[in-house]
Short mmCIF file of C-alpha atoms in Angstrom, two decimals:
data_model
loop_
_atom_site.label_atom_id
_atom_site.label_comp_id
_atom_site.label_asym_id
_atom_site.label_seq_id
_atom_site.Cartn_x
_atom_site.Cartn_y
_atom_site.Cartn_z
CA MET A 1 97.30 116.09 124.61
CA ASN A 2 101.06 117.08 123.40
CA PHE A 3 102.92 113.85 123.41
CA ALA A 4 106.43 115.48 122.24
CA LEU A 5 106.18 117.78 125.99
CA ILE A 6 105.72 114.67 127.85
CA LEU A 7 108.38 112.69 125.69
CA PHE A 8 110.46 115.74 126.76
CA LEU A 9 109.82 116.53 129.63
CA LEU A 10 109.69 112.68 130.46
CA THR A 11 113.12 112.82 129.00
CA LEU A 12 114.44 115.43 131.09
CA ILE A 13 113.48 114.26 134.51
CA THR A 14 114.06 110.43 134.19
CA GLY A 15 117.67 112.82 132.82
CA VAL A 16 118.47 114.41 136.46
CA PHE A 17 117.60 110.91 138.29
CA TRP A 18 120.38 109.54 135.91
CA ILE A 19 122.80 111.86 136.36
CA PHE A 20 122.71 112.31 140.25
CA GLU A 21 122.40 108.10 139.93
CA ARG A 22 126.13 108.18 138.53
CA THR A 23 127.24 110.71 140.92
CA VAL A 24 125.76 110.87 144.17
CA PHE A 25 123.37 107.45 144.53
CA TYR A 26 125.88 104.94 143.16
CA PRO A 27 128.77 106.19 144.73
CA GLN A 28 126.95 106.00 147.92
CA ARG A 29 125.24 102.46 147.95
CA LYS A 30 129.06 101.04 146.29
CA LYS A 31 130.30 102.49 149.71
CA ARG A 32 127.40 100.64 151.74
CA ALA A 33 128.01 97.29 150.00
CA GLU A 34 131.63 97.68 151.06
CA ALA A 35 130.96 98.40 154.59
CA VAL A 36 128.45 95.35 154.40
CA ALA A 37 130.85 92.77 152.68
CA ASN A 38 133.68 93.71 155.00
CA GLU A 39 131.86 93.80 157.99
CA TYR A 40 130.13 90.30 157.02
CA ALA A 41 133.63 88.71 155.79
CA SER A 42 135.54 90.17 159.77
CA ARG A 43 132.95 88.08 161.31
CA ASN A 44 133.55 84.99 159.00
CA ARG A 45 137.08 85.06 157.79
CA GLU A 46 137.59 82.01 158.77
CA ALA A 47 134.78 80.42 156.46
CA LEU A 48 135.51 82.55 153.72
CA GLY A 49 139.21 81.15 153.63
CA ARG A 50 138.29 77.35 153.51
CA GLY A 51 135.65 78.46 150.76
CA GLU A 52 132.68 77.49 152.43
CA ALA A 53 130.71 77.81 149.50
CA SER A 54 127.34 78.82 151.48
CA VAL A 55 128.97 81.44 153.22
CA VAL A 56 130.76 82.94 150.31
CA GLU A 57 126.75 83.08 148.38
CA GLU A 58 125.95 85.15 151.19
CA HIS A 59 128.89 87.27 151.19
CA LYS A 60 127.87 88.56 147.54
CA ARG A 61 124.26 88.59 148.09
CA LEU A 62 124.40 90.88 151.03
CA ARG A 63 126.97 93.04 148.38
CA ALA A 64 124.71 92.44 145.61
CA GLU A 65 121.54 93.49 147.37
CA ALA A 66 123.42 96.18 149.25
CA LEU A 67 124.29 98.10 145.10
CA ARG A 68 120.58 97.39 143.88
CA GLN A 69 119.06 100.28 142.92
CA PRO A 70 115.96 101.36 144.81
CA TRP A 71 112.26 100.87 142.75
CA TRP A 72 112.01 104.82 141.75
CA LEU A 73 115.36 104.62 140.87
CA GLU A 74 114.60 101.83 138.62
CA TYR A 75 111.83 103.71 137.17
CA THR A 76 113.47 106.48 136.52
CA ALA A 77 117.47 106.53 136.10
CA GLY A 78 117.04 102.82 135.35
CA LEU A 79 114.46 104.13 131.88
CA PHE A 80 116.51 107.31 130.99
CA PRO A 81 118.73 105.62 128.29
CA VAL A 82 115.61 103.77 126.30
CA ILE A 83 113.30 107.03 127.02
CA LEU A 84 116.17 109.24 125.50
CA LEU A 85 116.69 106.43 122.83
CA VAL A 86 113.08 106.98 121.61
CA PHE A 87 113.23 110.70 122.02
CA LEU A 88 115.87 111.04 120.05
CA LEU A 89 114.67 108.84 117.31
CA ARG A 90 111.12 110.55 117.40
CA SER A 91 112.70 114.31 117.53
CA PHE A 92 115.17 114.28 114.06
CA LEU A 93 114.65 110.46 112.74
CA PHE A 94 111.57 108.92 112.33
CA GLU A 95 108.17 109.29 114.39
CA PRO A 96 104.64 107.85 114.00
CA PHE A 97 101.50 108.18 113.01
CA ARG A 98 98.08 106.15 112.73
CA ILE A 99 95.53 107.52 109.83
CA PRO A 100 92.16 108.59 111.79
CA SER A 101 90.41 109.59 108.85
CA GLY A 102 89.83 108.78 104.91
CA SER A 103 90.53 112.14 103.89
CA MET A 104 93.78 111.09 101.70
CA LEU A 105 91.40 107.59 100.12
CA PRO A 106 92.65 105.81 98.17
CA THR A 107 96.06 106.64 98.88
CA LEU A 108 95.89 105.72 102.85
CA HIS A 109 93.04 103.67 104.58
CA VAL A 110 91.80 104.74 108.49
CA GLY A 111 94.38 102.43 110.36
CA ASP A 112 96.94 102.78 108.15
CA PHE A 113 100.49 103.61 110.76
CA ILE A 114 102.59 105.58 108.36
CA LEU A 115 105.90 106.29 109.60
CA VAL A 116 107.38 110.07 108.76
CA ASN A 117 111.09 111.11 107.94
CA LYS A 118 111.23 113.88 110.30
CA TYR A 119 114.67 115.79 108.40
CA GLU A 120 113.90 115.56 104.75
CA TYR A 121 112.91 118.89 105.41
CA GLY A 122 115.29 120.07 107.79
CA ILE A 123 116.07 119.66 111.34
CA ARG A 124 113.20 121.30 113.90
CA LEU A 125 114.10 121.31 117.92
CA PRO A 126 111.13 119.46 119.79
CA VAL A 127 108.52 120.81 121.11
CA SER A 128 108.97 124.51 119.01
CA ASN A 129 108.97 122.98 115.94
CA LEU A 130 111.97 125.85 114.97
CA LYS A 131 113.74 124.87 111.99
CA VAL A 132 117.64 124.83 113.18
CA LEU A 133 119.20 123.46 109.85
CA ASP A 134 117.15 123.64 106.41
CA LEU A 135 117.92 120.65 104.80
CA GLY A 136 115.42 120.33 101.80
CA SER A 137 111.88 121.77 100.97
CA PRO A 138 108.67 119.97 100.05
CA GLN A 139 108.04 119.69 96.70
CA ARG A 140 104.87 119.18 95.12
CA GLY A 141 103.67 115.31 95.10
CA ASP A 142 105.03 115.07 98.33
CA VAL A 143 102.80 113.43 101.42
CA VAL A 144 103.41 115.69 104.66
CA VAL A 145 102.45 114.95 108.32
CA PHE A 146 102.12 118.70 109.17
CA ARG A 147 101.11 120.70 112.88
CA TYR A 148 97.39 122.03 111.71
CA PRO A 149 97.33 125.70 111.43
CA MET A 150 93.51 126.50 112.97
CA ASP A 151 95.06 124.43 115.90
CA GLU A 152 98.63 123.15 116.32
CA ASN A 153 98.22 120.90 118.69
CA VAL A 154 96.46 118.85 116.14
CA ASP A 155 98.40 117.27 113.41
CA PHE A 156 96.75 116.55 109.82
CA ILE A 157 98.52 114.84 106.36
CA LYS A 158 97.90 116.38 102.95
CA ARG A 159 99.55 116.02 99.67
CA ILE A 160 101.30 119.31 98.51
CA VAL A 161 100.03 120.47 95.29
CA GLY A 162 101.55 123.72 95.08
CA VAL A 163 104.69 125.04 95.97
CA PRO A 164 105.73 129.40 96.44
CA GLY A 165 105.36 131.15 93.70
CA ASP A 166 102.86 128.08 92.26
CA ARG A 167 99.12 129.38 90.74
CA VAL A 168 97.21 126.70 92.10
CA GLU A 169 93.39 126.12 90.77
CA TYR A 170 90.22 123.56 90.47
CA ARG A 171 87.89 124.34 88.16
CA ASN A 172 85.61 121.27 87.67
CA LYS A 173 87.57 118.68 89.16
CA VAL A 174 90.48 119.42 87.51
CA LEU A 175 93.76 120.62 89.26
CA TYR A 176 95.54 122.66 87.04
CA ILE A 177 99.51 124.80 87.81
CA ASN A 178 100.58 127.22 86.30
CA GLY A 179 98.09 126.96 83.85
CA VAL A 180 99.62 123.22 83.02
CA GLU A 181 96.36 120.62 83.52
CA GLN A 182 97.62 117.46 85.74
CA LYS A 183 96.03 114.91 83.75
CA GLN A 184 93.47 112.03 84.96
CA THR A 185 92.93 108.97 83.98
CA ARG A 186 89.35 107.14 83.37
CA PRO A 187 87.74 106.84 86.43
CA ARG A 188 86.94 103.28 88.38
CA ASP A 189 84.71 102.51 91.33
CA PHE A 190 86.53 102.62 94.68
CA ILE A 191 83.74 101.75 97.67
CA ASP A 192 84.91 104.08 101.15
CA GLU A 193 84.71 100.54 103.56
CA ASN A 194 83.57 103.67 106.62
CA SER A 195 80.91 105.14 105.06
CA MET A 196 79.95 102.49 101.94
CA VAL A 197 80.18 105.40 99.53
CA THR A 198 81.96 104.49 96.65
CA LEU A 199 83.93 107.26 94.79
CA ASP A 200 85.25 108.16 91.46
CA GLU A 201 89.50 106.42 91.62
CA ARG A 202 91.94 107.68 89.65
CA ASP A 203 95.61 108.16 88.94
CA GLU A 204 96.96 112.08 88.90
CA ASP A 205 100.23 112.97 87.42
CA LEU A 206 101.28 115.83 89.79
CA SER A 207 104.48 117.24 88.17
CA GLY A 208 105.62 113.82 87.17
CA VAL A 209 103.97 112.40 90.98
CA THR A 210 101.74 109.53 90.01
CA HIS A 211 99.21 109.05 92.68
CA LEU A 212 95.93 107.95 93.87
CA MET A 213 93.32 109.96 94.15
CA ALA A 214 89.38 109.41 94.65
CA LEU A 215 86.10 112.30 93.65
CA ASP A 216 82.56 111.83 95.25
CA HIS A 217 80.48 113.36 92.56
CA ARG A 218 77.83 113.52 94.85
CA ARG A 219 79.83 116.97 96.03
CA PRO A 220 79.87 120.16 94.18
CA SER A 221 83.62 121.24 93.40
CA TRP A 222 82.93 124.58 94.43
CA VAL A 223 83.80 125.16 97.75
CA PRO A 224 80.28 127.04 100.49
CA MET A 225 82.03 130.12 101.04
CA GLN A 226 80.82 129.96 104.82
CA ALA A 227 83.02 126.72 105.24
CA VAL A 228 85.76 129.08 104.29
CA MET A 229 87.35 129.67 107.68
CA ARG A 230 90.27 131.70 106.41
CA HIS A 231 90.49 134.04 103.77
CA GLU A 232 93.78 134.31 101.80
CA PRO A 233 94.45 137.70 99.94
CA THR A 234 95.72 136.32 97.62
CA CYS A 235 92.89 132.73 96.63
CA GLU A 236 89.41 133.75 94.41
CA TYR A 237 86.40 131.60 94.61
CA ASN A 238 84.08 130.79 92.19
CA ASP A 239 81.27 128.42 90.77
CA ARG A 240 83.98 126.36 89.64
CA GLY A 241 86.52 125.77 92.08
CA PHE A 242 89.35 128.39 93.12
CA VAL A 243 92.17 129.98 91.94
CA CYS A 244 95.61 130.77 94.56
CA THR A 245 98.38 132.54 94.17
CA VAL A 246 101.03 130.05 96.63
CA PRO A 247 103.19 132.48 99.13
CA ASP A 248 106.98 132.18 100.18
CA GLY A 249 107.47 129.98 102.65
CA LYS A 250 103.93 128.81 102.63
CA TYR A 251 102.69 125.74 101.06
CA PHE A 252 99.05 124.79 98.71
CA ALA A 253 97.57 121.18 100.51
CA MET A 254 95.06 118.60 99.46
CA GLY A 255 93.59 115.38 100.18
CA ASP A 256 93.65 112.59 98.07
CA ASN A 257 89.83 112.02 98.63
CA ARG A 258 89.58 115.53 97.46
CA ASP A 259 85.76 115.94 98.02
CA ASN A 260 86.03 114.76 101.38
CA SER A 261 89.21 117.04 102.29
CA GLU A 262 89.54 119.68 104.89
CA ASP A 263 92.15 121.25 103.61
CA SER A 264 94.19 124.54 101.99
CA ARG A 265 90.55 125.63 100.29
CA PHE A 266 89.17 125.78 104.13
CA TRP A 267 92.18 127.13 106.52
CA GLY A 268 94.11 128.57 103.72
CA PHE A 269 98.39 128.36 102.75
CA LEU A 270 100.24 126.10 105.08
CA PRO A 271 103.42 127.33 106.59
CA ASP A 272 106.72 125.85 106.78
CA GLU A 273 107.05 126.50 110.33
CA ASN A 274 104.59 124.29 110.46
CA LEU A 275 105.87 120.92 108.74
CA VAL A 276 106.51 118.04 110.50
CA GLY A 277 108.11 115.82 108.46
CA ARG A 278 107.42 113.30 104.68
CA ALA A 279 105.12 110.30 105.18
CA ILE A 280 107.38 107.60 103.87
CA LEU A 281 106.03 104.23 104.15
CA ILE A 282 103.06 101.92 106.23
CA TRP A 283 104.18 100.19 108.57
CA ALA A 284 101.25 98.01 109.60
CA ASN A 285 97.72 98.01 109.01
CA PHE A 286 96.17 95.45 111.88
CA GLY A 287 93.53 95.29 109.64
CA ASP A 288 94.68 94.74 106.65
CA MET A 289 98.70 93.74 106.51
CA SER A 290 98.90 93.38 102.46
CA ARG A 291 98.75 97.42 102.98
CA ILE A 292 102.32 97.47 104.55
CA GLY A 293 104.71 99.11 102.28
CA ARG A 294 105.77 102.59 100.52
CA PHE A 295 103.29 104.93 98.71
CA GLN A 296 103.07 107.93 96.15
#
């Protein structure tokens, strides 16, 4: 389900009703209300002149009832300002997402609700995701949400490890960028609570961005060729890992749970036009509220 498209259509439909309410329906109700109020006033002129409370209240009630929006306008034109605000915030500023899998462990856990900055990499049109104003580009270490290149109706989240022009090499579970080893600390145990598998948690210095990552020694560092969905011409796979040169306009993305992540190793480079935004903080996790806060 394309929620962005649904929200756009709701904004459009309620906006049409809102315009008709302002220009047609409300003026009609106002004219009718004045007629009803005047008719009642002419029949009860003396009582209104004396200020009898019941007559005055009835006069007000009749006018208010004639002005009241019908239910179908309350749920269309009446909701337009709220829907418009949500649409603008979600389309151009911030959008919430929920982490559905463990591919970004130990940085992001299943059930984390994250907030994504939509404007850091440029202003994009809703639904089409077409960039109309360039404000920046992803850097190594950024955690980004994007449209999955193999099915753009699905949103993915990974970490950018290679930017255009980079030579990305993964050798024996160690990442090298342009020939420089991205240092890892000594391992410590991390238990994946969903699979109950113990992973090796480490800190990785990715071009100056220190973040958590995990390795699973049950799995090899090489990529099974039958699992590669898109063979990129600038990538070479070997029995220790792979080497890729990132072309212009594209990025290389990997999950922090390195051996349990479907990422650029399998579906190729991430195109700039698929970017949704940068993940900046965890705003809720109803199973563990202590996780709220920013992350690297």
